[in-house]
Coordinates of C-alpha atoms and ligand atoms in Angstrom, one line a residue:
X169 CA -13.2 -31.7 -6.5
X170 CA -10.7 -30.2 -4.1
X171 CA -10.3 -32.3 -1.0
X172 CA -8.3 -31.1 2.0
X173 CA -7.9 -33.9 4.5
X174 CA -6.8 -33.4 8.1
X175 CA -3.9 -31.0 7.3
X176 CA -1.8 -29.4 10.0
X177 CA 1.1 -27.0 9.4
X178 CA 3.7 -25.1 11.4
X179 CA 6.5 -22.6 10.4
X180 CA 9.2 -24.2 12.5
X181 CA 7.7 -24.0 16.0
X182 CA 4.8 -21.6 15.2
X183 CA 1.8 -23.9 14.5
X184 CA -0.5 -22.1 12.2
X185 CA -3.1 -24.6 11.1
X186 CA -4.3 -27.7 13.0
X187 CA -6.4 -30.5 11.5
X188 CA -8.3 -28.8 8.8
X189 CA -10.6 -30.7 6.5
X190 CA -12.9 -29.4 3.8
X191 CA -14.0 -29.8 0.2
X192 CA -14.7 -27.6 -2.8
X193 CA -16.8 -28.9 -5.7
X194 CA -16.1 -28.3 -9.3
X195 CA -17.3 -24.8 -10.3
X196 CA -17.9 -23.7 -6.7
X197 CA -16.3 -20.9 -4.8
X198 CA -15.2 -21.2 -1.2
X199 CA -14.4 -17.9 0.7
X200 CA -11.9 -18.1 3.6
X201 CA -12.1 -15.3 6.1
X202 CA -10.3 -14.7 9.3
X203 CA -8.3 -12.0 11.1
X204 CA -4.9 -11.0 9.8
X205 CA -2.4 -13.7 10.8
X206 CA -5.1 -16.4 11.1
X207 CA -3.4 -18.5 8.3
X208 CA -5.5 -17.7 5.2
X209 CA -2.4 -17.2 2.9
X210 CA -0.6 -20.2 4.5
X211 CA -3.6 -22.4 3.7
X212 CA -3.7 -21.2 0.1
X213 CA 0.0 -21.9 -0.2
X214 CA -0.5 -25.4 1.2
X215 CA -3.3 -26.1 -1.3
X216 CA -0.9 -25.0 -4.0
X217 CA 1.8 -27.3 -2.9
X218 CA 4.3 -24.6 -1.9
X219 CA 5.2 -26.3 1.4
X220 CA 5.5 -29.9 2.4
X221 CA 2.7 -31.0 4.7
X222 CA 3.6 -32.5 8.1
X223 CA 0.2 -34.1 8.4
X224 CA -2.7 -34.6 6.1
X225 CA -3.3 -34.5 2.3
X226 CA -4.6 -32.2 -0.4
X227 CA -6.2 -33.7 -3.5
X228 CA -7.5 -32.2 -6.8
X229 CA -9.6 -35.0 -8.3
X230 CA -7.3 -37.9 -8.6
X231 CA -4.1 -35.9 -8.2
X232 CA -2.4 -35.6 -4.9
X233 CA -0.9 -32.1 -4.4
X234 CA 2.7 -32.6 -3.2
X235 CA 5.2 -30.1 -1.8
X236 CA 8.7 -29.2 -2.9
X237 CA 10.2 -32.4 -1.5
X238 CA 8.4 -34.3 -4.2
X239 CA 8.3 -31.7 -7.0
X240 CA 11.1 -29.9 -8.7
X241 CA 8.8 -27.2 -9.9
X242 CA 6.0 -25.9 -7.6
X243 CA 2.5 -25.9 -9.1
X244 CA 0.3 -27.8 -11.4
X245 CA -1.3 -26.8 -14.8
X246 CA -4.8 -27.3 -13.5
X247 CA -4.3 -24.9 -10.5
X248 CA -3.4 -21.3 -10.6
X249 CA -2.6 -19.0 -7.7
X250 CA -2.8 -15.2 -7.6
X251 CA -0.8 -14.2 -4.6
X252 CA -0.7 -10.8 -2.8
X253 CA 2.6 -10.1 -4.6
X254 CA 1.4 -10.7 -8.3
X255 CA 4.9 -11.6 -9.6
X256 CA 4.6 -10.0 -13.0
X257 CA 7.2 -9.0 -15.6
X258 CA 7.5 -5.2 -15.1
X259 CA 9.3 -4.3 -18.4
X260 CA 6.9 -6.0 -20.8
X261 CA 3.4 -5.0 -21.8
X262 CA 0.1 -6.0 -20.2
X263 CA -0.8 -8.3 -23.2
X264 CA 2.6 -10.0 -23.1
X265 CA 2.2 -10.7 -19.4
X266 CA -1.2 -12.2 -19.9
X267 CA -0.1 -14.3 -22.9
X268 CA 3.2 -15.4 -21.4
X269 CA 2.2 -19.0 -20.8
X270 CA 0.2 -19.3 -24.0
X271 CA 1.8 -21.2 -26.9
X272 CA 3.4 -19.0 -29.5
X273 CA 2.8 -21.8 -32.0
X274 CA -0.8 -20.7 -32.2
X275 CA -0.5 -16.9 -32.6
X276 CA -4.2 -16.4 -33.6
X277 CA -5.5 -18.4 -30.6
X278 CA -3.1 -16.6 -28.3
X279 CA -4.2 -13.2 -29.6
X280 CA -7.9 -14.1 -29.2
X281 CA -7.5 -15.5 -25.7
X282 CA -5.5 -12.4 -24.7
X283 CA -8.2 -10.1 -26.0
X284 CA -10.9 -12.1 -24.2
X285 CA -9.0 -11.9 -20.9
X286 CA -8.2 -8.2 -21.3
X287 CA -12.0 -7.7 -21.5
X288 CA -12.7 -9.8 -18.4
X289 CA -10.4 -7.7 -16.3
X290 CA -11.3 -4.5 -18.1
X291 CA -7.8 -3.6 -19.2
X292 CA -8.4 -3.3 -23.0
X293 CA -7.1 0.3 -23.2
X294 CA -3.8 -0.8 -21.5
X295 CA -2.9 -3.8 -23.7
X296 CA 0.3 -2.1 -24.9
X297 CA 1.3 -0.4 -21.6
X298 CA 4.3 -1.7 -19.7
X299 CA 3.3 -3.3 -16.4
X300 CA 5.8 -1.1 -14.4
X301 CA 3.7 2.0 -15.4
X302 CA 0.4 0.5 -14.0
X303 CA -1.2 1.3 -10.7
X304 CA -1.3 -1.4 -8.0
X305 CA -4.9 -2.2 -8.8
X306 CA -4.2 -2.5 -12.5
X307 CA -1.3 -4.9 -11.8
X308 CA -3.6 -7.0 -9.7
X309 CA -5.9 -7.2 -12.7
X310 CA -3.1 -8.3 -15.0
X311 CA -2.2 -11.0 -12.5
X312 CA -5.8 -12.3 -12.5
X313 CA -5.9 -12.4 -16.3
X314 CA -2.7 -14.2 -16.4
X315 CA -3.9 -16.8 -13.9
X316 CA -6.9 -17.5 -16.1
X317 CA -5.0 -17.6 -19.4
X318 CA -4.3 -21.3 -19.5
X319 CA -7.8 -22.3 -18.3
X320 CA -7.1 -23.7 -14.9
X321 CA -9.7 -26.0 -13.3
X322 CA -9.1 -24.4 -9.9
X323 CA -8.1 -20.8 -9.0
X324 CA -6.6 -19.7 -5.6
X325 CA -7.0 -16.0 -4.9
X326 CA -5.3 -14.2 -2.0
X327 CA -7.3 -11.0 -1.3
X328 CA -7.7 -10.5 -5.1
X329 CA -9.4 -7.1 -5.1
X330 CA -7.5 -5.5 -2.3
X331 CA -5.6 -3.0 -4.4
X332 CA -8.5 -2.2 -6.7
X333 CA -10.4 1.0 -6.1
X334 CA -14.1 1.2 -5.5
X335 CA -14.9 2.6 -8.9
X336 CA -13.8 -0.6 -10.5
X337 CA -14.2 -3.2 -7.8
X338 CA -17.9 -4.0 -8.2
X339 CA -17.9 -4.6 -11.9
X340 CA -14.6 -6.4 -11.9
X341 CA -15.8 -8.8 -9.2
X342 CA -18.9 -9.6 -11.2
X343 CA -16.9 -10.0 -14.3
X344 CA -14.4 -12.4 -12.7
X345 CA -16.9 -14.5 -10.8
X346 CA -19.2 -14.9 -13.8
X347 CA -16.2 -16.0 -15.9
X348 CA -15.4 -18.6 -13.2
X349 CA -19.0 -19.8 -13.2
X350 CA -19.3 -19.9 -17.0
X351 CA -16.1 -21.9 -17.3
X352 CA -16.9 -24.2 -14.3
X353 CA -13.7 -23.2 -12.5
X354 CA -13.5 -23.8 -8.8
X355 CA -12.1 -21.1 -6.6
X356 CA -10.8 -20.7 -3.1
X357 CA -10.6 -17.0 -2.2
X358 CA -9.0 -15.5 1.0
X359 CA -10.6 -12.2 1.8
X360 CA -11.3 -9.6 4.4
X361 CA -14.0 -7.9 2.3
X362 CA -17.6 -9.1 2.8
X363 CA -18.4 -8.0 -0.7
X364 CA -16.1 -10.6 -2.1
X365 CA -18.2 -13.3 -0.4
X366 CA -21.8 -12.3 -0.4
X367 CA -23.3 -12.9 -3.7
X368 CA -20.4 -14.9 -5.2
X369 CA -19.3 -17.7 -2.9
X370 CA -21.4 -20.8 -2.4
X371 CA -19.5 -21.5 0.9
X372 CA -17.7 -19.6 3.5
X373 CA -15.2 -20.7 6.1
X374 CA -14.0 -18.8 9.2
X375 CA -10.4 -19.5 10.4
X376 CA -9.7 -18.8 14.0
X377 CA -7.0 -20.1 16.4
X378 CA -5.7 -22.6 13.8
X379 CA -9.1 -24.1 13.2
X380 CA -12.1 -23.8 11.0
X381 CA -14.6 -22.5 13.5
X382 CA -17.6 -22.2 11.0
X383 CA -18.3 -23.5 7.5
X384 CA -21.6 -22.8 5.9
X385 CA -23.3 -20.8 3.2
X386 CA -22.7 -17.0 3.5
X387 CA -26.4 -16.4 3.9
X388 CA -26.6 -18.7 6.9
X389 CA -23.4 -17.4 8.5
X390 CA -24.7 -13.8 8.0
X391 CA -28.0 -14.6 9.6
X392 CA -26.5 -16.5 12.5
X393 CA -22.9 -15.3 13.0
X394 CA -22.7 -17.0 16.4
X395 CA -19.6 -15.0 17.4
X396 CA -18.8 -11.3 17.5
X397 CA -15.6 -12.1 15.5
X398 CA -17.8 -13.4 12.6
X399 CA -20.4 -10.6 12.9
X400 CA -17.6 -8.0 12.7
X401 CA -16.7 -9.3 9.2
X402 CA -20.2 -8.2 8.0
X403 CA -20.4 -4.8 9.7
X404 CA -21.1 -2.9 12.9
X405 CA -23.0 -4.8 15.5
X406 CA -24.0 -4.8 19.1
X407 CA -24.1 -7.6 21.7
X408 CA -27.2 -7.2 23.9
X409 CA -28.1 -10.0 26.4
X410 CA -25.7 -12.3 24.6
X411 CA -27.4 -11.8 21.3
X412 CA -25.7 -10.3 18.3
X413 CA -27.6 -7.6 16.4
X414 CA -26.4 -5.8 13.2
X415 CA -26.9 -2.1 13.3
X416 CA -29.9 -2.3 11.0
X417 CA -31.6 -4.8 13.3
X418 CA -31.9 -2.1 16.0
X419 CA -34.5 0.5 15.0
X420 CA -35.3 3.8 16.7
X421 CA -38.9 3.9 17.8
X422 CA -41.3 6.4 19.4
X423 CA -41.1 4.6 22.7
X424 CA -40.0 1.2 24.1
X425 CA -38.3 -0.4 27.1
X426 CA -34.9 0.3 25.7
X427 CA -33.5 3.8 26.1
X428 CA -30.0 4.8 24.8
X429 CA -28.0 8.0 24.5
X430 CA -26.1 9.1 21.3
X431 CA -22.3 9.2 21.5
X432 CA -21.4 9.9 17.9
X433 CA -23.3 9.9 14.6
X434 CA -21.4 8.7 11.4
X435 CA -22.7 9.3 7.9
X436 CA -22.4 6.1 5.8
X437 CA -24.0 7.1 2.6
X438 CA -27.5 5.5 2.8
X439 CA -27.9 6.2 6.5
X440 CA -26.4 7.4 9.7
X441 CA -24.7 4.9 11.9
X442 CA -25.4 6.0 15.4
X443 CA -22.9 5.0 18.1
X444 CA -24.8 5.0 21.4
X445 CA -24.6 3.8 24.9
X446 CA -27.2 1.4 26.3
X447 CA -26.9 0.1 29.9
X448 CA -23.3 1.4 30.0
X449 CA -22.3 -0.5 26.9
X450 CA -21.7 0.7 23.4
X451 CA -24.3 -0.2 20.7
X452 CA -24.7 0.7 17.0
X453 CA -28.0 1.7 15.5
X454 CA -28.8 2.6 11.9
X455 CA -31.1 5.6 11.3
X456 CA -32.1 7.7 8.3
X457 CA -31.5 10.9 10.2
X458 CA -28.6 12.4 12.0
X459 CA -29.0 12.5 15.8
X460 CA -27.1 15.0 17.8
X461 CA -24.6 13.9 20.5
X462 CA -26.2 13.2 23.9
X463 CA -29.7 12.9 22.4
X464 CA -31.8 10.2 24.1
X465 CA -33.8 7.8 22.0
X466 CA -35.8 4.5 22.3
X467 CA -35.0 1.5 20.2
X468 CA -36.3 -2.0 19.6
X469 CA -35.1 -5.2 18.0
X470 CA -36.1 -6.3 14.5
X471 CA -34.4 -9.6 13.7
Ligands
LIG1091 P1 -3.2 -14.4 6.9 O1 -3.0 -14.6 5.5 O2 -4.5 -14.9 7.5 O3 -3.0 -12.9 7.4 P2 -0.7 -15.9 7.2 O4 -1.0 -17.2 6.6 O5 0.0 -14.9 6.3 O6 -2.1 -15.3 7.7 O7 0.1 -16.0 8.5 C1 -0.3 -17.0 9.5 C2 0.8 -17.0 10.6 O8 2.0 -17.5 10.1 C3 1.2 -15.6 11.1 O9 1.5 -15.8 12.5 C4 2.5 -15.3 10.4 O10 3.3 -14.5 11.1 C5 3.1 -16.6 10.1 N1 3.9 -16.7 8.9 C6 3.4 -16.4 7.7 N2 4.3 -16.6 6.7 C7 5.4 -17.1 7.3 C8 6.7 -17.5 6.9 N3 7.1 -17.5 5.6 N4 7.6 -17.9 7.9 C9 7.3 -17.9 9.2 N5 6.1 -17.5 9.7 C10 5.1 -17.1 8.8
LIG1092 MG1 -2.7 -13.2 3.9

């Protein structure tokens, strides 16, 4: 189990995290969300032991994770970290990058493991391609495969699918997270994409102003986001009488006590997102038809 106890951290005088505590069980995934600059990457680097902690402790099972003051080489075999920079060898092939840390004394094992991982990240056709000739998204997939190569017990992912296009994203996500589940690997993933969380993470944590402001299951946070900041992670929403409503929770009806006027319709694939004005404030309503600008409509709440 990963155990983070009362950690605080500052870059010189800039305090980034203050008194954070949480746990992640074996085989479970915790998603960390928060605005840019809220400290997600810093938190992952602290868990990895990249910096010395001023206060608090990080443990994986019976091992205390210690910073550079105590370790000549940063990192532990049981923990792998895929950063936003990837850190690959550009002039060698995809398969060599993936197999880099596997023992060359067991060539058959190494070959088999490399094949398996190429499949997980869907890069089989690129096995012999030099990394420098890959796209950003493909490089990100090589980095993921390489992190999994030596069977870590815990994986830290910093916005792991950010460079990967939508054609591949969904299937890759399913593939990676099923691999983690099958192999009982714990995961802490920093993300700004709700699709990385919903359906994959058992727990979700919101960082804001140096603190964990919410930690719960994604389902419960989605249903009761409490703050506009949290709701905005999941999609468009309106605040009406201090209540938060997602766009699909406001429905256009024949008649009601709530009349609004269309500002701008936006096509979103399945539906139209209607930006409207209600009591001089902006609201967002989802509707199956396009409504013209300045059209008036009635809506009601369906929560
Ligand atoms: P996030 O990943 O949520 O965007 P970061 O952890 O990267 O947030 O950054 C948190 C805060 O720490 C920001 O204010 C950022 O400017 C600062 N910061 C990040 N890395 C460094 C660094 N190496 N040195 C000094 N300040 C940093
Ligand atoms: Mg970051």
